[in-house]
Amino acid sequence: MASLEEIKDYLFHKVESYAGKKQVKVPHLTQEVIEHFGEAACSKKDVKEALKELIDEEKLVYGYFGGTTIELPHVEGSANA
Amino acid sequence: MSDTPMIDQLETGPWPSFIKDIKRMAAKNAMCKDLLGLLEMSYKDKKTHWKHGGIVGVRGYGGGIIGRYSDSPEKFPNVSHFHTVRVNQPSAWFYNTGALRYLCDLWEKHGSGLTNLHGSTGDFIMLGTTTDHLEDIFTDLSEHGWDLGGSGSDVRTPSCCNGMARCEFACYDTMNLCYDLTNEYQDELHRPAFPYKFKFKMSGCPNDCVASIARSDCSIIGTWRDDIQQDNAAITEYAKGGKVDIANDVVAKCPTGCMSWDGSKLSIDNKNCNRCMHCINVMPKALRPGKDKGAMILLGAKAPIVQGALLSSVLVPFIKMEPPYEEFKDLIRRIWEFWDEHGENRERIGEMIVRIGKGNFVEEVGLEPTPAMIKEPRSNPYIFYEEYFDEE
């Protein structure tokens, strides 16, 4: 079984790897995390819990780009204009 | 000459104009003054000057705030940010004046003061604030017992008709179900994790006053499965009163022709009634929905965004809709699991059903196909009875 910390860590690095390249969404991320750890070691519920903690810790944030995305926190470009 | 000649024209029509409201607020709020200028520019340029999307929200929530930024902050600095806040409305929009005053005061303090009651999602919509006000707004709302509604790829704020609170036709307690689902699905409402949005709307009877059949992914519409309750003395009163021509106004307009009137007696072939509600609406004192009440569940409505518009179609013809609604919630769980697994990016559940076929969907979510799973009454069912064809 993958621990919650391991899942959080992998999830965070996945989002980090997409930063500036792709607007990534929760179903896609969930699928990638489960594929990485294997279904026996990581369930959808585990990914959901890991994501919830990362959001609450403000390490990741929700964004919107034709549906909800998961992103690294940053100041919106438009907000600075 | 006015600074806004083009949008001024919107005030000249026969209907109340939102421009009038904005102008009234512009007298005391700089955001509204700049909003008029930005709108005028949009009408002149024939394009929007709002930018949509990005990161805007409150801590822990993925929904409830819709980010809006202007592309012309140098010209209209007071609307460089103009975010929308969706507040979860009370079931069936019952407010007291104290609640409305509180919400309006909050919005004059932290935003433009402009509201929209209610948005098509059902929420109390607050239009126009800046990012630095969001946490304060959320904290204040929470302290006063309010919560944000849904937005993005989540369960949108469930909404319902006023049901048993004011309507004698209600076949189940819509307000209770709405409140129950709102609480049950807090996580799904505030933490978007679906392929796209998912809306619940609840109507107490087939009149469908909240138009759930057109406006929600899951429409829960009250119905009955026994006979229409018939008060023959009251029917005679209608006939004698002369206000209702039973032959022409009721019987002739029955869509399935299941009624007959011999001048003194109304007969209803209830097996052929499709619950259109017409006769009940015309003679509410004489006819009523049956006693064995519940709801039908329909799935798949949506407005045109990625693909064209769809109406919901029947998934469960009849279900008893009583607390704690376990049977219904169990079905929703199976539906979401399947959609989560097989739905494509930005694909609404109705679009997925069209793509994979209703027969396959019904099988995957563990329902028995029935001939009542139809798009509208008197249509062919979606289901092909393969065993039947095999036998031939």
Coordinates of C-alpha atoms in Angstrom, one line a residue:
Chain A
M1 CA 0.0 0.0 0.0
A2 CA 1.3 3.5 -0.9
S3 CA 1.2 5.8 2.1
L4 CA -0.7 9.1 2.0
E5 CA 2.6 11.0 2.0
E6 CA 3.9 9.1 -0.9
I7 CA 0.7 9.7 -2.9
K8 CA 0.8 13.4 -2.0
D9 CA 4.4 13.7 -3.0
Y10 CA 3.9 12.0 -6.4
L11 CA 0.7 14.0 -7.0
F12 CA 2.5 17.3 -6.3
H13 CA 5.4 16.5 -8.6
K14 CA 3.0 15.5 -11.4
V15 CA 1.2 18.8 -11.2
E16 CA 4.6 20.5 -11.0
S17 CA 5.7 18.7 -14.1
Y18 CA 2.7 20.0 -16.0
A19 CA 3.1 23.6 -14.9
G20 CA 3.1 26.0 -17.8
K21 CA 2.6 23.1 -20.3
K22 CA -0.8 21.6 -19.7
Q23 CA -3.9 22.4 -17.8
V24 CA -4.4 19.2 -15.9
K25 CA -7.7 18.0 -14.5
V26 CA -8.6 15.8 -11.5
P27 CA -9.7 12.7 -13.4
H28 CA -6.6 12.7 -15.5
L29 CA -4.3 13.1 -12.4
T30 CA -6.2 10.4 -10.5
Q31 CA -5.7 8.0 -13.4
E32 CA -1.9 8.8 -13.6
V33 CA -1.4 8.4 -9.8
I34 CA -3.2 5.0 -9.7
E35 CA -1.3 3.8 -12.8
H36 CA 2.0 4.7 -11.0
F37 CA 1.3 3.0 -7.7
G38 CA -1.0 0.2 -9.1
E39 CA -4.6 -0.4 -8.2
A40 CA -3.8 -2.7 -5.4
A41 CA -1.7 0.0 -3.7
C42 CA -3.7 3.1 -4.4
S43 CA -7.4 3.7 -4.8
K44 CA -9.4 6.7 -6.1
K45 CA -10.3 7.5 -2.5
D46 CA -6.6 7.7 -1.6
V47 CA -5.9 10.1 -4.4
K48 CA -8.9 12.2 -3.4
E49 CA -7.7 12.4 0.2
A50 CA -4.2 13.3 -0.9
L51 CA -5.5 16.0 -3.2
K52 CA -7.7 17.3 -0.4
E53 CA -4.7 17.7 1.9
L54 CA -2.5 19.3 -0.8
I55 CA -5.3 21.8 -1.4
D56 CA -5.9 22.5 2.2
E57 CA -2.1 23.0 2.8
E58 CA -2.3 25.4 -0.2
K59 CA 0.5 23.5 -2.0
L60 CA -1.9 23.1 -4.9
V61 CA -4.9 25.2 -5.9
Y62 CA -8.0 24.8 -8.1
G63 CA -8.0 26.8 -11.3
Y64 CA -10.5 27.0 -14.2
F65 CA -9.8 26.5 -17.8
G66 CA -12.8 24.9 -19.6
G67 CA -13.5 22.9 -16.5
T68 CA -11.7 22.7 -13.2
T69 CA -7.9 22.3 -13.2
I70 CA -5.3 21.6 -10.6
E71 CA -2.4 24.0 -10.5
L72 CA 0.6 25.3 -8.5
P73 CA -0.3 28.5 -6.6
H74 CA 0.6 31.6 -8.6
V75 CA -0.6 35.1 -9.1
E76 CA -3.0 35.2 -12.0
G77 CA -1.3 37.0 -14.9
S78 CA -4.5 38.9 -15.6
A79 CA -4.6 40.2 -12.0
N80 CA -1.4 42.0 -12.5
A81 CA -2.4 43.9 -15.6
Chain B
M1 CA -24.0 63.8 -24.7
S2 CA -24.0 60.7 -22.6
D3 CA -20.7 58.8 -22.1
T4 CA -22.6 55.6 -22.9
P5 CA -24.9 56.2 -25.9
M6 CA -25.1 52.6 -27.0
I7 CA -26.0 50.9 -23.7
D8 CA -28.4 53.8 -23.0
Q9 CA -30.6 52.4 -25.8
L10 CA -31.1 49.3 -23.7
E11 CA -33.2 51.4 -21.3
T12 CA -35.6 52.5 -24.0
G13 CA -37.3 49.0 -24.5
P14 CA -40.4 47.9 -22.8
W15 CA -38.7 45.8 -20.2
P16 CA -36.8 46.8 -17.1
S17 CA -33.1 47.2 -18.0
F18 CA -30.1 46.0 -16.1
I19 CA -28.4 49.2 -17.3
K20 CA -30.8 51.2 -15.2
D21 CA -29.8 49.2 -12.1
I22 CA -26.1 49.6 -12.8
K23 CA -26.5 53.4 -13.3
R24 CA -28.3 53.6 -10.0
M25 CA -25.5 51.8 -8.2
A26 CA -22.9 53.8 -10.2
A27 CA -23.9 56.9 -8.2
K28 CA -22.3 55.4 -5.1
N29 CA -20.0 52.7 -6.3
A30 CA -16.9 53.3 -8.6
M31 CA -17.0 49.7 -9.8
C32 CA -20.4 50.2 -11.4
K33 CA -19.3 53.4 -13.0
D34 CA -16.4 51.7 -14.7
L35 CA -18.6 48.7 -15.5
L36 CA -20.8 51.0 -17.6
G37 CA -17.8 52.3 -19.5
L38 CA -16.5 48.7 -20.1
L39 CA -19.9 47.6 -21.3
E40 CA -20.2 50.5 -23.7
M41 CA -16.8 49.7 -25.1
S42 CA -17.9 46.0 -25.6
Y43 CA -21.0 47.1 -27.5
K44 CA -18.9 49.5 -29.6
D45 CA -16.2 46.9 -30.3
K46 CA -18.7 44.1 -30.7
K47 CA -16.7 41.8 -28.4
T48 CA -16.4 41.1 -24.8
H49 CA -13.7 42.7 -22.7
W50 CA -13.8 40.1 -20.0
K51 CA -11.3 37.4 -19.6
H52 CA -12.6 34.2 -18.2
G53 CA -11.0 31.6 -16.0
G54 CA -7.8 31.3 -14.1
I55 CA -7.1 30.8 -10.4
V56 CA -9.7 32.6 -8.2
G57 CA -11.2 31.1 -5.1
V58 CA -11.2 30.8 -1.4
R59 CA -9.0 28.4 0.6
G60 CA -10.0 24.8 0.3
Y61 CA -12.8 25.4 -2.2
G62 CA -12.7 24.7 -5.9
G63 CA -16.0 26.2 -6.7
G64 CA -18.2 29.2 -5.8
I65 CA -16.1 31.9 -7.2
I66 CA -16.0 32.7 -10.9
G67 CA -13.0 34.7 -12.0
R68 CA -13.4 37.7 -14.2
Y69 CA -10.7 40.0 -15.3
S70 CA -11.0 42.9 -17.7
D71 CA -8.6 43.2 -20.6
S72 CA -8.6 47.0 -20.3
P73 CA -7.5 47.7 -16.7
E74 CA -5.8 50.9 -17.6
K75 CA -9.0 52.4 -18.9
F76 CA -11.3 51.0 -16.3
P77 CA -9.2 50.3 -13.2
N78 CA -12.1 49.7 -10.9
V79 CA -13.3 46.6 -12.8
S80 CA -9.9 45.1 -13.5
H81 CA -11.1 42.3 -11.2
F82 CA -14.8 41.7 -11.3
H83 CA -15.3 38.2 -9.8
T84 CA -18.7 36.6 -9.3
V85 CA -19.6 34.9 -6.0
R86 CA -22.2 32.2 -6.0
V87 CA -23.9 31.8 -2.7
N88 CA -25.8 28.6 -2.0
Q89 CA -29.4 29.6 -1.9
P90 CA -31.9 28.3 0.6
S91 CA -34.1 25.5 -0.7
A92 CA -36.8 26.9 -3.0
W93 CA -35.5 30.4 -2.5
F94 CA -37.2 31.1 0.8
Y95 CA -35.6 34.1 2.4
N96 CA -36.7 36.5 5.1
T97 CA -36.0 40.2 4.7
G98 CA -33.3 40.0 7.3
A99 CA -31.4 37.4 5.2
L100 CA -31.7 39.5 2.1
R101 CA -30.6 42.7 3.9
Y102 CA -27.6 40.9 5.2
L103 CA -26.6 39.6 1.8
C104 CA -27.1 43.0 0.1
D105 CA -25.2 44.8 2.9
L106 CA -22.3 42.4 2.6
W107 CA -22.1 42.9 -1.1
E108 CA -22.2 46.7 -0.9
K109 CA -19.3 46.5 1.6
H110 CA -17.2 44.0 -0.4
G111 CA -18.4 44.2 -4.0
S112 CA -20.2 46.2 -6.6
G113 CA -23.6 45.9 -4.9
L114 CA -25.0 44.3 -8.0
T115 CA -26.7 41.0 -7.6
N116 CA -28.5 38.5 -9.8
L117 CA -31.5 36.6 -8.2
H118 CA -31.2 34.0 -9.2
G119 CA -28.6 32.6 -11.6
S120 CA -29.6 29.6 -13.8
T121 CA -27.8 27.4 -11.4
G122 CA -30.2 28.6 -8.6
D123 CA -27.6 30.4 -6.6
F124 CA -27.8 33.9 -5.2
I125 CA -25.3 35.6 -7.5
M126 CA -23.1 38.5 -6.3
L127 CA -21.5 40.2 -9.3
G128 CA -18.2 42.0 -9.1
T129 CA -15.5 41.9 -6.4
T130 CA -11.8 41.9 -6.2
T131 CA -9.5 39.0 -5.2
D132 CA -8.4 40.6 -1.9
H133 CA -12.0 40.7 -0.7
L134 CA -12.8 37.0 -1.3
E135 CA -11.6 35.5 2.0
D136 CA -13.4 38.2 4.0
I137 CA -16.6 37.6 2.1
F138 CA -16.3 33.9 2.7
T139 CA -15.6 34.2 6.4
D140 CA -18.5 36.6 6.8
L141 CA -20.9 34.4 4.9
S142 CA -19.8 31.3 6.9
E143 CA -20.2 33.1 10.3
H144 CA -23.8 33.9 9.3
G145 CA -24.6 30.4 8.2
W146 CA -24.2 30.7 4.5
D147 CA -22.0 28.7 2.1
L148 CA -20.7 29.1 -1.4
G149 CA -22.4 27.3 -4.2
G150 CA -20.9 25.2 -7.0
S151 CA -18.9 26.1 -10.1
G152 CA -16.5 24.3 -12.4
S153 CA -16.4 20.5 -12.7
D154 CA -18.4 19.8 -9.6
V155 CA -21.9 19.1 -8.3
R156 CA -23.6 22.4 -8.9
T157 CA -25.8 23.8 -6.1
P158 CA -28.9 21.6 -6.1
S159 CA -32.1 23.5 -6.6
C160 CA -35.8 22.8 -6.3
C161 CA -39.3 24.1 -6.6
N162 CA -41.2 25.1 -3.4
G163 CA -42.9 21.7 -3.4
M164 CA -44.9 20.8 -0.4
A165 CA -44.3 24.2 1.2
R166 CA -46.8 25.9 -1.1
C167 CA -48.0 23.5 -3.8
E168 CA -50.7 20.9 -3.4
F169 CA -49.5 18.9 -6.4
A170 CA -46.1 18.1 -4.9
C171 CA -45.6 14.3 -5.0
Y172 CA -42.5 14.4 -2.7
D173 CA -40.8 16.9 -0.4
T174 CA -38.5 18.7 -2.9
M175 CA -37.1 21.1 -0.3
N176 CA -36.1 18.3 2.0
L177 CA -34.4 16.3 -0.7
C178 CA -32.6 19.5 -1.9
Y179 CA -31.4 20.2 1.6
D180 CA -30.4 16.6 2.1
L181 CA -28.5 16.3 -1.2
T182 CA -26.7 19.6 -0.6
N183 CA -25.4 18.3 2.7
E184 CA -24.7 14.8 1.5
Y185 CA -22.6 16.0 -1.4
Q186 CA -20.6 18.8 0.2
D187 CA -17.4 17.3 -0.9
E188 CA -18.5 16.9 -4.5
L189 CA -19.9 20.5 -4.4
H190 CA -16.8 22.2 -3.1
R191 CA -14.0 20.0 -4.5
P192 CA -14.4 19.6 -8.2
A193 CA -13.3 16.1 -9.4
F194 CA -15.7 15.2 -12.2
P195 CA -15.1 15.3 -15.9
Y196 CA -17.5 18.3 -16.0
K197 CA -20.4 19.9 -14.2
F198 CA -23.3 17.9 -12.7
K199 CA -26.6 19.5 -11.8
F200 CA -29.5 18.3 -9.7
K201 CA -32.9 19.9 -10.0
M202 CA -36.0 18.8 -8.2
S203 CA -39.6 19.4 -9.2
G204 CA -42.5 18.1 -7.1
C205 CA -44.8 17.2 -10.0
P206 CA -44.7 16.8 -13.8
N207 CA -45.5 20.5 -14.2
D208 CA -41.8 20.8 -13.6
C209 CA -41.8 24.4 -12.5
V210 CA -38.0 24.5 -12.2
A211 CA -37.7 23.1 -15.8
S212 CA -35.4 20.4 -14.5
I213 CA -36.0 18.3 -17.6
A214 CA -34.1 20.9 -19.6
R215 CA -31.7 22.3 -17.1
S216 CA -30.2 19.5 -15.0
D217 CA -28.1 16.5 -15.6
C218 CA -30.3 14.7 -13.1
S219 CA -33.9 15.7 -13.0
I220 CA -36.0 14.4 -10.2
I221 CA -39.7 15.0 -11.1
G222 CA -42.6 14.0 -8.8
T223 CA -45.1 11.6 -10.2
W224 CA -47.6 8.9 -9.0
R225 CA -48.3 5.3 -10.1
D226 CA -51.9 4.8 -9.2
D227 CA -55.0 6.6 -10.5
I228 CA -55.7 10.3 -10.6
Q229 CA -57.8 11.2 -7.6
Q230 CA -61.2 12.2 -8.9
D231 CA -63.9 14.2 -7.0
N232 CA -67.0 13.8 -9.2
A233 CA -69.0 16.3 -7.2
A234 CA -66.3 18.9 -7.9
I235 CA -66.3 18.0 -11.6
T236 CA -70.0 18.6 -11.7
E237 CA -69.4 22.0 -10.1
Y238 CA -66.9 22.9 -12.8
A239 CA -69.4 21.8 -15.5
K240 CA -72.2 23.8 -13.9
G241 CA -70.1 26.8 -13.3
G242 CA -69.4 27.3 -17.0
K243 CA -65.9 28.5 -16.6
V244 CA -64.5 25.2 -17.8
D245 CA -65.7 23.5 -21.0
I246 CA -64.7 20.0 -20.0
A247 CA -65.2 18.4 -23.4
N248 CA -63.0 21.0 -25.2
D249 CA -60.7 22.4 -22.5
V250 CA -59.9 19.1 -20.8
V251 CA -60.8 15.9 -22.7
A252 CA -60.0 17.2 -26.2
K253 CA -56.6 18.4 -25.0
C254 CA -55.6 15.2 -23.3
P255 CA -52.4 14.2 -25.2
T256 CA -53.1 10.5 -24.9
G257 CA -56.9 10.7 -25.4
C258 CA -57.3 8.7 -22.2
M259 CA -60.4 10.7 -21.0
S260 CA -64.0 10.8 -22.0
W261 CA -66.9 13.1 -20.9
D262 CA -70.5 12.2 -21.5
G263 CA -71.9 15.5 -20.2
S264 CA -72.2 14.3 -16.7
K265 CA -69.4 11.8 -16.0
L266 CA -65.7 12.1 -16.5
S267 CA -64.0 8.7 -17.2
I268 CA -60.2 8.4 -17.1
D269 CA -58.3 5.4 -18.5
N270 CA -55.4 5.8 -16.0
K271 CA -53.3 3.2 -17.6
N272 CA -52.9 5.4 -20.6
C273 CA -52.4 8.6 -18.7
N274 CA -48.9 10.0 -19.2
R275 CA -49.0 12.4 -16.2
C276 CA -49.0 15.6 -18.4
M277 CA -50.9 17.4 -15.6
H278 CA -53.2 19.3 -18.0
C279 CA -56.5 18.1 -16.6
I280 CA -55.3 18.5 -13.1
N281 CA -54.1 22.1 -13.8
V282 CA -57.5 23.0 -15.4
M283 CA -59.6 21.5 -12.6
P284 CA -57.4 21.5 -9.5
K285 CA -60.4 21.2 -7.2
A286 CA -61.7 18.1 -8.9
L287 CA -58.6 16.2 -9.9
R288 CA -55.4 15.5 -8.0
P289 CA -52.3 13.4 -8.4
G290 CA -52.8 9.8 -7.1
K291 CA -52.0 8.7 -3.6
D292 CA -49.1 6.4 -4.4
K293 CA -46.6 9.2 -4.9
G294 CA -42.9 9.3 -5.6
A295 CA -40.6 10.6 -8.4
M296 CA -39.2 9.7 -11.7
I297 CA -35.5 10.2 -12.3
L298 CA -34.3 11.5 -15.6
L299 CA -30.7 12.0 -16.8
G300 CA -28.8 14.0 -19.3
A301 CA -30.1 17.5 -19.9
K302 CA -27.7 20.2 -20.8
A303 CA -27.5 23.5 -22.6
P304 CA -25.3 23.8 -25.7
I305 CA -21.7 24.3 -24.7
V306 CA -19.3 21.7 -26.1
Q307 CA -22.1 19.9 -27.9
G308 CA -25.8 20.7 -28.6
A309 CA -28.6 20.9 -26.1
L310 CA -30.2 17.8 -24.7
L311 CA -33.3 17.1 -22.6
S312 CA -33.2 14.6 -19.8
S313 CA -34.7 11.2 -20.6
V314 CA -36.2 8.7 -18.2
L315 CA -33.9 6.5 -16.3
V316 CA -36.1 5.3 -13.4
P317 CA -39.8 5.6 -14.1
F318 CA -40.8 5.5 -10.4
I319 CA -39.0 5.6 -7.1
K320 CA -40.3 6.3 -3.6
M321 CA -38.6 9.5 -2.7
E322 CA -38.5 9.4 1.1
P323 CA -35.7 10.2 3.6
P324 CA -32.9 9.0 3.9
Y325 CA -33.1 8.5 0.1
E326 CA -30.7 5.6 0.2
E327 CA -31.9 3.9 -3.0
F328 CA -31.5 7.2 -4.9
K329 CA -28.1 8.0 -3.5
D330 CA -26.9 4.5 -4.3
L331 CA -27.9 4.9 -7.9
I332 CA -26.2 8.3 -8.1
R333 CA -23.0 6.8 -6.7
R334 CA -23.0 4.1 -9.4
I335 CA -23.7 6.7 -12.1
W336 CA -20.9 8.9 -10.9
E337 CA -18.4 6.0 -10.7
F338 CA -19.2 5.0 -14.3
W339 CA -19.0 8.6 -15.6
D340 CA -15.8 9.2 -13.7
E341 CA -14.3 6.1 -15.3
H342 CA -15.6 6.6 -18.8
G343 CA -16.5 10.3 -19.2
E344 CA -14.2 12.3 -21.5
N345 CA -12.9 15.7 -20.6
R346 CA -15.7 18.2 -20.5
E347 CA -18.3 15.6 -21.4
R348 CA -21.6 15.9 -19.6
I349 CA -23.3 12.7 -18.5
G350 CA -26.0 13.1 -21.2
E351 CA -23.3 13.4 -23.9
M352 CA -21.6 10.3 -22.6
I353 CA -24.9 8.3 -22.7
V354 CA -25.4 9.4 -26.3
R355 CA -21.9 8.3 -27.1
I356 CA -22.0 4.9 -25.5
G357 CA -25.7 4.2 -25.9
K358 CA -28.4 4.2 -23.3
G359 CA -28.7 0.4 -23.3
N360 CA -25.1 0.0 -22.4
F361 CA -25.3 2.7 -19.8
V362 CA -28.4 1.2 -18.1
E363 CA -26.6 -2.1 -17.9
E364 CA -23.4 -0.6 -16.5
V365 CA -25.1 1.2 -13.7
G366 CA -27.0 -1.9 -12.8
L367 CA -30.6 -1.1 -13.8
E368 CA -33.1 -3.4 -15.4
P369 CA -34.2 -2.0 -18.7
T370 CA -37.9 -1.3 -19.0
P371 CA -40.0 0.0 -21.8
A372 CA -40.6 3.2 -19.8
M373 CA -37.0 4.3 -20.4
I374 CA -38.0 6.6 -23.1
K375 CA -37.2 10.1 -24.3
E376 CA -40.8 11.3 -24.1
P377 CA -44.2 9.5 -23.8
R378 CA -45.2 7.4 -26.8
S379 CA -41.7 7.1 -28.0
N380 CA -39.9 3.9 -28.7
P381 CA -37.8 2.7 -25.9
Y382 CA -34.0 2.7 -26.2
I383 CA -33.7 -0.8 -25.2
F384 CA -33.4 -3.6 -27.7
Y385 CA -34.5 -6.9 -26.3
E386 CA -31.8 -9.1 -27.8
E387 CA -33.2 -12.3 -26.3
Y388 CA -36.5 -11.6 -28.1
F389 CA -34.7 -11.3 -31.4
D390 CA -32.6 -14.4 -30.7
E391 CA -35.7 -16.4 -30.2
E392 CA -37.0 -15.3 -33.6

